[in-house]
Short mmCIF file of C-alpha atoms in Angstrom, two decimals:
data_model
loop_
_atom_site.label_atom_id
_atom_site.label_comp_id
_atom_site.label_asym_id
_atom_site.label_seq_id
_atom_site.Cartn_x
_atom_site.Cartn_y
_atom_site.Cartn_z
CA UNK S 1 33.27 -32.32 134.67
CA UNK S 2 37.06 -32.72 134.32
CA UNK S 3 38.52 -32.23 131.01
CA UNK S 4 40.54 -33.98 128.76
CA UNK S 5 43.15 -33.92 126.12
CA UNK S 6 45.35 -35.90 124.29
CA UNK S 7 48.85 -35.13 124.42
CA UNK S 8 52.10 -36.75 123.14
CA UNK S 9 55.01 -36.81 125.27
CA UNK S 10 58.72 -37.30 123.64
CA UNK S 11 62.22 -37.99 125.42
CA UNK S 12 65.34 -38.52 123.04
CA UNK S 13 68.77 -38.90 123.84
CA UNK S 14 71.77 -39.24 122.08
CA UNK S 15 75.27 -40.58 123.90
CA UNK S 16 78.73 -40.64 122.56
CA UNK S 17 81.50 -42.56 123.96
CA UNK S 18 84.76 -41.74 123.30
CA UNK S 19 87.52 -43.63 124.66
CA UNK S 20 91.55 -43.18 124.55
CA UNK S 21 94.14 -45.71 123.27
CA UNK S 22 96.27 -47.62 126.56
CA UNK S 23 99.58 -46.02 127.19
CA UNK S 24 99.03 -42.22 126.77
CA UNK S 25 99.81 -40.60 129.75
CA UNK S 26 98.44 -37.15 131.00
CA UNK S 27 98.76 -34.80 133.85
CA UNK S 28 95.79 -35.09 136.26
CA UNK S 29 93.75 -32.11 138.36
CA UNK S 30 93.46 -30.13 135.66
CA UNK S 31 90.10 -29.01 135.70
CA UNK S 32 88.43 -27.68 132.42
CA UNK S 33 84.37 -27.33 133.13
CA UNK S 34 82.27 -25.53 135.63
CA UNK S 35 80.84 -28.81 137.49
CA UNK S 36 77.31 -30.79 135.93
CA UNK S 37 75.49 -27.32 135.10
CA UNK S 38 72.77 -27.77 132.32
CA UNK S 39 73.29 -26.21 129.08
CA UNK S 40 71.80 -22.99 128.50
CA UNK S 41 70.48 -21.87 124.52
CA UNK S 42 73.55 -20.60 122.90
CA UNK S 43 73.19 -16.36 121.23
CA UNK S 44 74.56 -15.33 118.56
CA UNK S 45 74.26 -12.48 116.47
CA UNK S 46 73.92 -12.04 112.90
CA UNK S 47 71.65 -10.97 110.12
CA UNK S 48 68.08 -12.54 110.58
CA UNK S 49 67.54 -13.20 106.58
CA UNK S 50 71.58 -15.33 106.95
CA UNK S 51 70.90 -17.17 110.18
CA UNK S 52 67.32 -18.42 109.13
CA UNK S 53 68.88 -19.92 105.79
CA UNK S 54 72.03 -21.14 107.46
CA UNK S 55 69.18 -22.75 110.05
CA UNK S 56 67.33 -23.99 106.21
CA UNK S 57 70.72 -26.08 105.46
CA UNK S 58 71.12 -27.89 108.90
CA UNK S 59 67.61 -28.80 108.86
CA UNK S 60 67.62 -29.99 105.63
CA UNK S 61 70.59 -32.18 106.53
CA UNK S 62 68.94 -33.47 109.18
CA UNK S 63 65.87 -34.64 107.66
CA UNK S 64 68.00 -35.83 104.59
CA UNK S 65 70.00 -38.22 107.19
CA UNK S 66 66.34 -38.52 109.07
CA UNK S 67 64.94 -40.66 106.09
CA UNK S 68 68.63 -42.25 105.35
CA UNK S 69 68.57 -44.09 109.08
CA UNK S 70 64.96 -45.30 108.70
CA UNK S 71 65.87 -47.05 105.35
CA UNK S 72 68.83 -48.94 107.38
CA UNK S 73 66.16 -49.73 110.15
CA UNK S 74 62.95 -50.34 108.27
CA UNK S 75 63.20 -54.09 108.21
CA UNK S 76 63.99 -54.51 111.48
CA UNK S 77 60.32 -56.14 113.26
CA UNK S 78 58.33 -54.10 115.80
CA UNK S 79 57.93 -50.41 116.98
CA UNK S 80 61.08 -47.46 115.76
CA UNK S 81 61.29 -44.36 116.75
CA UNK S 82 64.01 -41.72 116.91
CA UNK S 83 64.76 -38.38 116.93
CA UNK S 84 67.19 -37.64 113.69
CA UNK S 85 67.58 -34.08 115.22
CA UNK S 86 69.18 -35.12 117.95
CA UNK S 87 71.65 -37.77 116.44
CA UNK S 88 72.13 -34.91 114.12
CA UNK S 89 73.42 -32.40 116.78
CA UNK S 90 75.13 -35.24 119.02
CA UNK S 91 77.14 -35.74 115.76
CA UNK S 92 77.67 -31.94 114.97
CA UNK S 93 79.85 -31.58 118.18
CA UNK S 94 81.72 -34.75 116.96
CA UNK S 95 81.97 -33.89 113.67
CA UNK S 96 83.81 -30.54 115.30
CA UNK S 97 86.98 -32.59 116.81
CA UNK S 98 87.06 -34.82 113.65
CA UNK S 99 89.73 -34.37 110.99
CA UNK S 100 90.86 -36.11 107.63
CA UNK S 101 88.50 -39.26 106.61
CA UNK S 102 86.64 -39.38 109.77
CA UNK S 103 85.16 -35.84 109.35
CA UNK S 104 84.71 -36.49 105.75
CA UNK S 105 82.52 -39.70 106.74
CA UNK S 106 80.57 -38.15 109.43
CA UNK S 107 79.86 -34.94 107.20
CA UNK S 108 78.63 -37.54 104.37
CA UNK S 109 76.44 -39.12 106.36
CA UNK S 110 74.58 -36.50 107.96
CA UNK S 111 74.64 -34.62 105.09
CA UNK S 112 76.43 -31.92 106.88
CA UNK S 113 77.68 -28.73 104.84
CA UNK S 114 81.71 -28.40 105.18
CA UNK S 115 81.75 -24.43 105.51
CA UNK S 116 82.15 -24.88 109.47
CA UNK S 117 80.63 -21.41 110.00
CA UNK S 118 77.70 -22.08 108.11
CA UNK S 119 77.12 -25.30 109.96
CA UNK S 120 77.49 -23.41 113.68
CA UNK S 121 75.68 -20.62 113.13
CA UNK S 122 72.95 -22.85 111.37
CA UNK S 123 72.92 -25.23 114.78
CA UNK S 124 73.08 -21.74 117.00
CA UNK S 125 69.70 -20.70 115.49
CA UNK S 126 67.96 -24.01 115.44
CA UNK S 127 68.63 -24.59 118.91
CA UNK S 128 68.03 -21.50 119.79
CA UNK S 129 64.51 -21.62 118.24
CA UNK S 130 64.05 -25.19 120.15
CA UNK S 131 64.73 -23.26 123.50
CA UNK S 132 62.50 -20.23 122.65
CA UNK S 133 60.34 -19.80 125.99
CA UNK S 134 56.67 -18.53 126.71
CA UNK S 135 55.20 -21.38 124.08
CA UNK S 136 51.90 -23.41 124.70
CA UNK S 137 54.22 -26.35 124.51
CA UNK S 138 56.84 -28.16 125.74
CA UNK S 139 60.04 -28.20 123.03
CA UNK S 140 63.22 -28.11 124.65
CA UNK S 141 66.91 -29.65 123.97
CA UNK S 142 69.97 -29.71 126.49
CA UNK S 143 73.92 -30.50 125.63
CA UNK S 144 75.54 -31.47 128.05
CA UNK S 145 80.17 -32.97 127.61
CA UNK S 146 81.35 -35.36 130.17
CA UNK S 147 85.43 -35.16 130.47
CA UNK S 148 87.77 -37.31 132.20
CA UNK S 149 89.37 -34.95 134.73
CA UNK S 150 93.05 -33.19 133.54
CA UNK S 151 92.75 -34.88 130.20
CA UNK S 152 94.41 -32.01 127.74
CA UNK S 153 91.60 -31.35 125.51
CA UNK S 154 91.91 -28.38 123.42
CA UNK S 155 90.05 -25.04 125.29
CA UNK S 156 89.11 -24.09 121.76
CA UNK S 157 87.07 -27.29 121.50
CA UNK S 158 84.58 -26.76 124.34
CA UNK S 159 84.90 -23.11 123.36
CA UNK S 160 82.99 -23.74 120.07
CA UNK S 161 80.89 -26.38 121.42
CA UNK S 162 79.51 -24.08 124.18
CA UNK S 163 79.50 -21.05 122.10
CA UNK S 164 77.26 -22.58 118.97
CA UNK S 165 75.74 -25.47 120.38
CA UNK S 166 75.34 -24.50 124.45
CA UNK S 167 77.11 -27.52 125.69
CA UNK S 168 78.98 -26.97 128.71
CA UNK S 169 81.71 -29.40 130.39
CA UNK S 170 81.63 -31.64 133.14
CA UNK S 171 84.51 -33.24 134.41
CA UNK S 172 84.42 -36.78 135.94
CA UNK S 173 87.01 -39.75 136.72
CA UNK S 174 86.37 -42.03 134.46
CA UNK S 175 89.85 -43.59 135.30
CA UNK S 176 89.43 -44.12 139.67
CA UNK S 177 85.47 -43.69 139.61
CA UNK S 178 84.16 -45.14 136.65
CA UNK S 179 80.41 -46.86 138.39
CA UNK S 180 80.37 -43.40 139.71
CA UNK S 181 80.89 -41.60 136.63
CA UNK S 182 78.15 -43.87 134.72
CA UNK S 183 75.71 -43.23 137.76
CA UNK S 184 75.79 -38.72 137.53
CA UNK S 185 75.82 -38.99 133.70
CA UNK S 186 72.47 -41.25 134.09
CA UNK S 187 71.57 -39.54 136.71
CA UNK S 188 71.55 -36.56 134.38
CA UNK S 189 69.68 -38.23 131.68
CA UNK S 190 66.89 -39.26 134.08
CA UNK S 191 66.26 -35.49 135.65
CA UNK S 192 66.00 -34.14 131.82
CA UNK S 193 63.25 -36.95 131.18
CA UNK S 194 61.15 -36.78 134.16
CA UNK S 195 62.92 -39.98 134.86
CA UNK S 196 61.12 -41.67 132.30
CA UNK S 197 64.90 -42.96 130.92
CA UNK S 198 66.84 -44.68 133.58
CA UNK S 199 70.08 -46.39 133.01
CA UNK S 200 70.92 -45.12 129.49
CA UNK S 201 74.55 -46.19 129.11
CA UNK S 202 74.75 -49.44 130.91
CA UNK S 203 76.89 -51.02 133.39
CA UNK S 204 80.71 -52.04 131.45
CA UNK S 205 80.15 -49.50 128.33
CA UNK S 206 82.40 -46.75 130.43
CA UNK S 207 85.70 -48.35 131.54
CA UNK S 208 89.08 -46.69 133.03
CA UNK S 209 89.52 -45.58 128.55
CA UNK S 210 86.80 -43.44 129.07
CA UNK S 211 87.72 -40.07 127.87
CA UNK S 212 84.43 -38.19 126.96
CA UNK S 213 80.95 -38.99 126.77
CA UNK S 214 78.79 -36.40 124.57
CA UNK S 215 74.94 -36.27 125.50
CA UNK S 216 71.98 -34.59 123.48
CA UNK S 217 68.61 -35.19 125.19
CA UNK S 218 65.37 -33.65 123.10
CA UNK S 219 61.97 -33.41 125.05
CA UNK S 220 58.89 -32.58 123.74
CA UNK S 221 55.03 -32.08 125.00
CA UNK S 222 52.12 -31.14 123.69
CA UNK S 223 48.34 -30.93 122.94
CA UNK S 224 46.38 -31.65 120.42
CA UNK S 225 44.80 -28.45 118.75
CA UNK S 226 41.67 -30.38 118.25
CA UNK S 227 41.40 -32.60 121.12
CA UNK S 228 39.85 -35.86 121.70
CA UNK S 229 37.52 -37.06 124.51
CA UNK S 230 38.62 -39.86 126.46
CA UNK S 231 34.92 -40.89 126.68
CA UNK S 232 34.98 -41.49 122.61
CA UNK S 233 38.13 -43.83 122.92
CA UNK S 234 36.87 -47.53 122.45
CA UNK S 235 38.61 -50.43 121.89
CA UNK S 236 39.07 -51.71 118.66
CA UNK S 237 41.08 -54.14 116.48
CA UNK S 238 44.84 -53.18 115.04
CA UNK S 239 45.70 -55.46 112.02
CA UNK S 240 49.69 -56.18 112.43
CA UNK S 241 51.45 -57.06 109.26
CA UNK S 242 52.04 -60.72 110.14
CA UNK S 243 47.87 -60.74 109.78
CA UNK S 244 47.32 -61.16 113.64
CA UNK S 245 44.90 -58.91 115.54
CA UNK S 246 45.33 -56.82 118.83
CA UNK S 247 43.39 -55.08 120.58
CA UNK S 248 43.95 -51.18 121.51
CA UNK S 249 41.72 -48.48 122.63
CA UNK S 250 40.91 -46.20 119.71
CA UNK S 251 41.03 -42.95 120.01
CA UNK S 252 37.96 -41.12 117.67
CA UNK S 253 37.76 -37.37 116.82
CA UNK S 254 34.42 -36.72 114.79
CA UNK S 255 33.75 -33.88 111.75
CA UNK S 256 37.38 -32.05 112.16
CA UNK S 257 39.29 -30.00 109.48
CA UNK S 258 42.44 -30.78 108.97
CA UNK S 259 44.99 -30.89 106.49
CA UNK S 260 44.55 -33.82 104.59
CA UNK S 261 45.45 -35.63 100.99
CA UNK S 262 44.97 -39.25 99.58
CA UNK S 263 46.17 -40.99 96.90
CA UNK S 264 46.23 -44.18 95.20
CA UNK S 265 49.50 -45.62 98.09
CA UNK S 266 48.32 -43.65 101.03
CA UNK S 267 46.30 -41.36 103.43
CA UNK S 268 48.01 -38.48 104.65
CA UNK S 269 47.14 -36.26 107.80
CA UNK S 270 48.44 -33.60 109.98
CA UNK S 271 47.42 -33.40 113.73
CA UNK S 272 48.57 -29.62 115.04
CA UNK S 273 49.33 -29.45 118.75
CA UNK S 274 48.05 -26.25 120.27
CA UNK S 275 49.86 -22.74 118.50
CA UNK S 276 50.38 -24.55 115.30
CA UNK S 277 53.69 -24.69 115.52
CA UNK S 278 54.56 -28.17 115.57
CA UNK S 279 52.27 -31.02 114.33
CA UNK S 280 52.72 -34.70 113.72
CA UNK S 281 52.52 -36.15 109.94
CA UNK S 282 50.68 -39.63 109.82
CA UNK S 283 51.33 -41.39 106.73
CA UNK S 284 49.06 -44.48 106.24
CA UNK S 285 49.35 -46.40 103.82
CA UNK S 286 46.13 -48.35 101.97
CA UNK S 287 47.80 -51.71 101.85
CA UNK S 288 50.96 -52.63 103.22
CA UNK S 289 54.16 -50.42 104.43
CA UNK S 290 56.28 -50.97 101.29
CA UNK S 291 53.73 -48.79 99.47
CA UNK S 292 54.73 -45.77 101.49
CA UNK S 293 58.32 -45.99 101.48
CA UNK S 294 59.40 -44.21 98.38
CA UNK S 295 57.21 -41.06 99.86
CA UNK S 296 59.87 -41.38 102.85
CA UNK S 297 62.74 -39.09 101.19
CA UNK S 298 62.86 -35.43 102.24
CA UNK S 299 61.97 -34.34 98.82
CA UNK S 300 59.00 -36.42 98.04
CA UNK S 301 57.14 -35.20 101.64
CA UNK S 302 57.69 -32.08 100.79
CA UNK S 303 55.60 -32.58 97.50
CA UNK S 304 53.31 -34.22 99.31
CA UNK S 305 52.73 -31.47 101.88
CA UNK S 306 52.49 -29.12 98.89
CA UNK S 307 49.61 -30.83 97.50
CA UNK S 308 47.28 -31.16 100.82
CA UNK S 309 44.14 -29.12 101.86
CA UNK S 310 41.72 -28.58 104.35
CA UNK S 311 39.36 -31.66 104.57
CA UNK S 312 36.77 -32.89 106.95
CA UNK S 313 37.78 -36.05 108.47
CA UNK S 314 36.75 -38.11 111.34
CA UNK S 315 40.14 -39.74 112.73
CA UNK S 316 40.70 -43.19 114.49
CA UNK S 317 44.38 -43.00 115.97
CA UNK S 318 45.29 -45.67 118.31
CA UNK S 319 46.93 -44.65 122.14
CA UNK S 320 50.54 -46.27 122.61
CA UNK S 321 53.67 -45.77 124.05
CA UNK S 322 57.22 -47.49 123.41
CA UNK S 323 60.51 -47.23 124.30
CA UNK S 324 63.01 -47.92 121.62
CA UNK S 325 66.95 -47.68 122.49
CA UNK S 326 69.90 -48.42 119.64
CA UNK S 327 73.56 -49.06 119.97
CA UNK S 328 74.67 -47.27 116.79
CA UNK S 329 78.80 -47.65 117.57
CA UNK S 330 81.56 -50.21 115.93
CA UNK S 331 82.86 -50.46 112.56
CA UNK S 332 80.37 -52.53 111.47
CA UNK S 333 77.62 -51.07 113.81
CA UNK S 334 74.40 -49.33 112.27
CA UNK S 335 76.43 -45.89 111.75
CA UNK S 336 79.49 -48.06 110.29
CA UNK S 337 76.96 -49.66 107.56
CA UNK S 338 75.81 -46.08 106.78
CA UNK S 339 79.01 -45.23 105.90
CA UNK S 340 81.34 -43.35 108.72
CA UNK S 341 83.25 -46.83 110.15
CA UNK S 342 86.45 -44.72 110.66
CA UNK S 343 85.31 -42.85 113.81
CA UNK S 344 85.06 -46.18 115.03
CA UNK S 345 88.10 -47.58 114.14
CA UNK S 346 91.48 -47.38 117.32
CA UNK S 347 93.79 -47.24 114.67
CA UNK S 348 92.34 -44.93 111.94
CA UNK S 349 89.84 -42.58 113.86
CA UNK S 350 90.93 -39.24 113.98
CA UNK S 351 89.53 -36.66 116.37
CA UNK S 352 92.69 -34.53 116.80
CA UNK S 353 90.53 -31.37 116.82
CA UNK S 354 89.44 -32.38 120.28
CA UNK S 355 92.83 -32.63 121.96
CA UNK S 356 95.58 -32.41 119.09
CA UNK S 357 96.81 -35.86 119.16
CA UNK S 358 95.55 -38.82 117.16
CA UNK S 359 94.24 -40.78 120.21
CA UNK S 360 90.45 -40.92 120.52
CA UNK S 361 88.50 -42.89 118.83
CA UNK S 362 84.45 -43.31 119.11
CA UNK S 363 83.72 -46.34 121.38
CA UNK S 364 79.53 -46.12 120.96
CA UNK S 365 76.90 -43.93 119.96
CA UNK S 366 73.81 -45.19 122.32
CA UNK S 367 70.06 -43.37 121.69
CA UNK S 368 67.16 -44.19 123.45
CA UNK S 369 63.92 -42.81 122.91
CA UNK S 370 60.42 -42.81 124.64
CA UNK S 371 56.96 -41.47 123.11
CA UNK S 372 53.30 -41.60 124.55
CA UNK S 373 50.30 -40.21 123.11
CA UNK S 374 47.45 -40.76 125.71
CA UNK S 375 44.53 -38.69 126.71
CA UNK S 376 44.32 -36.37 130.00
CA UNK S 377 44.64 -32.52 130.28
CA UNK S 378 42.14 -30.08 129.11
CA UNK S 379 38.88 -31.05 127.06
CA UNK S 380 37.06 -29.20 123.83
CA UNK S 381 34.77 -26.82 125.18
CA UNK S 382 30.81 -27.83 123.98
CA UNK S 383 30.99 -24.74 122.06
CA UNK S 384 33.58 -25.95 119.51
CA UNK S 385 31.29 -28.69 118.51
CA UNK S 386 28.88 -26.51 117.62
CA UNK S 387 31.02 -23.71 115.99
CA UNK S 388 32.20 -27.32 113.71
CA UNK S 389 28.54 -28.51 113.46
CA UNK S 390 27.41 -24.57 111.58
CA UNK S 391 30.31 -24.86 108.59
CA UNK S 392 29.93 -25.35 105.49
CA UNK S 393 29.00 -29.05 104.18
CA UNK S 394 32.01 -30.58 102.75
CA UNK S 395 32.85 -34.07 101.54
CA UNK S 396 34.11 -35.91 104.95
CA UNK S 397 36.70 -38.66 104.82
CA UNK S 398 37.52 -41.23 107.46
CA UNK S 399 41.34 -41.57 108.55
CA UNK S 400 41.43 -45.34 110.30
CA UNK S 401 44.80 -45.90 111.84
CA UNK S 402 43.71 -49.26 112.65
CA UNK S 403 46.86 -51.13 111.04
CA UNK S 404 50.71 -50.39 110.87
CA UNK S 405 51.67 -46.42 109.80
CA UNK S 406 54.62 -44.09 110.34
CA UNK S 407 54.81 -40.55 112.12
CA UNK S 408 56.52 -37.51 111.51
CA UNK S 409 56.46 -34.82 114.44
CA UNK S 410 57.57 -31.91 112.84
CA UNK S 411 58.53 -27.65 113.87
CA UNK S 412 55.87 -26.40 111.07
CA UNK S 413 57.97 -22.97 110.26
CA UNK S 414 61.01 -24.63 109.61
CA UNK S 415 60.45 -28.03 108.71
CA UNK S 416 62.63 -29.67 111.08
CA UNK S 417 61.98 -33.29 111.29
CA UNK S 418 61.82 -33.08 115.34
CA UNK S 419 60.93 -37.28 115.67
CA UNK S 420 60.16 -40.09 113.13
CA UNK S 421 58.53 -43.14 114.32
CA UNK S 422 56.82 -46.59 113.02
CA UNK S 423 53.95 -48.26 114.53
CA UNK S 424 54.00 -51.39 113.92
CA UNK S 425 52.05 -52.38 117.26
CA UNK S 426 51.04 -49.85 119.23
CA UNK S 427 50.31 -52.61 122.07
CA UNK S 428 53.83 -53.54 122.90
#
């Protein structure tokens, strides 16, 4: 008999675009990277007690501007999902060439700290941790800068980026081989996803401007600590808010302990994958989303967390998997509305840090995202059932994810808010 699992499998990607004003004129050939090598985990070394706090603040930041984006995108319809970790470090390394009002901007909206050294060593660690090898799981992020060939950025630039964040440089021709240049980036993109994102930055978003394109890509895998049997997944009804059924198979998992709290809004559980190390928050609410939405602030799930214990629950979580891909760039784009429209902006950006010269500004900020929790891998041995079956009696409760919820996948010792999604239909 084979055995099963579920497991939940996570690509994220973040793209900047940064383009140059017509006119400027630069000597070519100079050559500035090593050629498309991936990005290996940066080291640095300090004292443990400073780097894990200075690792505290980014996180923080990051699930602070986590729960910010989702407010701008909750009343969008359908499926979101997103990976506020990896915006967050795609707009670290920008936030690095930025100067004046743009950096100010950026640093407000991602909550970023303006001691520079706190902020790199803080991004070292945490993507250091993300890289850590020899883990039961798959958690693993890449940087990788795509420069137009003998444009004069500023060594010290890429020097911090690869030293704090493990970015290394590329150099393409954006100018003579643009289609080119578009096809190795996605190329890229594809080989760090299993090829489950193809065509990320679309045909006519690079032109002969083209001056950098910054990529983050996040993956994650795992399995469920407790697992489910694919022989207990049924199908079943999933109420969408508009009041119209669909069918999707139900997962079940029967008499489990697991970290658990209800209240008068919602139902609140957390799924560990295998090590314990990173689990995924489900936060259902008892009527509609609305009710849920003043829990979704960084301080208020942390309260929340505080107050949950070990329950018996039998869980009904529905399979799904979605693609979701936003165009976050322009003035007036979703980043603009949040509040940093000068990084945008051809006249007013300024990203002199980068190459000393006011003449870059940020032409679009694309992230795409894909997530599937489905069942295959390894199956609970008989034993387990029985080990369950001999514990104490305790009060069970039934967790019915059987209408509209949001997810949290989360690095337990840290906090970090590693994805944040919204199932609105878990059919599409």
């Amino acid at each position: 008999m084979k055995n099963r699992s579920s497991r939940i499998i996570i690509f994220c990607l973040a793209i900047l675009i940064f383009s140059g004003l017509v006119g400027l004129k630069f000597s070519p050939g100079a050559v500035l990277g090593k050629g498309n090598s991936l990005p290996d985990a940066p080291s640095i070394q300090n004292d443990r007690s400073t780097l894990e706090s200075e690792a505290n603040k980014v996180i923080n930041s990051s699930n602070q501007f986590a729960f910010d984006l989702y407010s701008f995108l909750k009343s969008e319809p359908g499926n979101i999902f997103y990976s506020p970790l990896s915006l967050s470090v795609a707009l670290a390394m920008t936030y690095e060439g930025a100067r004046g009002e743009t950096a100010e901007e950026i640093r407000s909206v991602f909550h970023f700290s303006d001691d520079m050294e706190t902020l790199r060593r803080g991004w070292s660690e945490v993507i250091s941790k993300i890289n850590q090898k020899n883990k039961k799981y798959d958690l693993r992020m890449a940087n990788a800068l795509w420069a137009q060939k003998g444009f004069p950025f500023l060594p010290e630039y890429f020097g911090t980026i690869e030293k704090y964040y493990g970015g290394k440089v590329a150099n393409l021709d954006f100018i003579r081989e643009t289609e080119t240049s578009r096809q190795i980036i996605n190329k890229w993109v594809e080989s760090q996803t299993n090829e489950r994102i193809k065509d990320l930055i679309p045909q006519k978003v690079l032109d002969s401007l083209t001056r950098l394109v910054l990529t983050n890509a996040i993956y994650f895998k795992g399995k469920w600590e407790n697992q489910f049997l694919k022989e207990n997944t049924k199908e079943a009804d999933f109420l969408i808010n508009s009041g119209r059924k669909v069918k999707v198979p139900m997962m079940f998992l029967k008499d489990k302990e697991f970290n658990y709290l209800e209240n008068e809004d919602l139902q609140l559980i957390e799924l560990p994958y295998v090590d314990n190390e990173v689990s995924m928050l489900v936060l259902l609410p008892k009527k509609d989303l609305l009710k849920i939405e003043p829990y979704l602030k960084a301080d208020k799930l942390a309260e929340l967390k505080s107050l949950m214990k070990k329950e018996k629950v039998d869980v009904y979580l529905p399979k799904f998997k979605f693609d979701t891909k936003y165009l976050m760039g322009g003035e007036k784009g979703l980043l603009g509305k949040m509040g940093m429209p000068t990084a945008f902006s051809m006249s007013r950006a300024d990203f002199s840090g980068m190459d000393g010269r006011k003449d870059l500004y940020v032409k679009e900020v694309i992230h795409q995202a894909f997530v599937e929790v489905n069942e295959e891998g390894t199956e609970a041995a008989a034993a387990t059932a029985v080990i369950m079956g001999i514990k104490m009696v305790m009060e069970k409760f039934i967790f019915r994810a059987d209408h509209p919820f949001v997810f949290i996948i989360q690095e337990k010792q840290t906090g970090a808010i590693l994805f944040l999604g919204r199932v609105a239909d878990p059919s599409k």
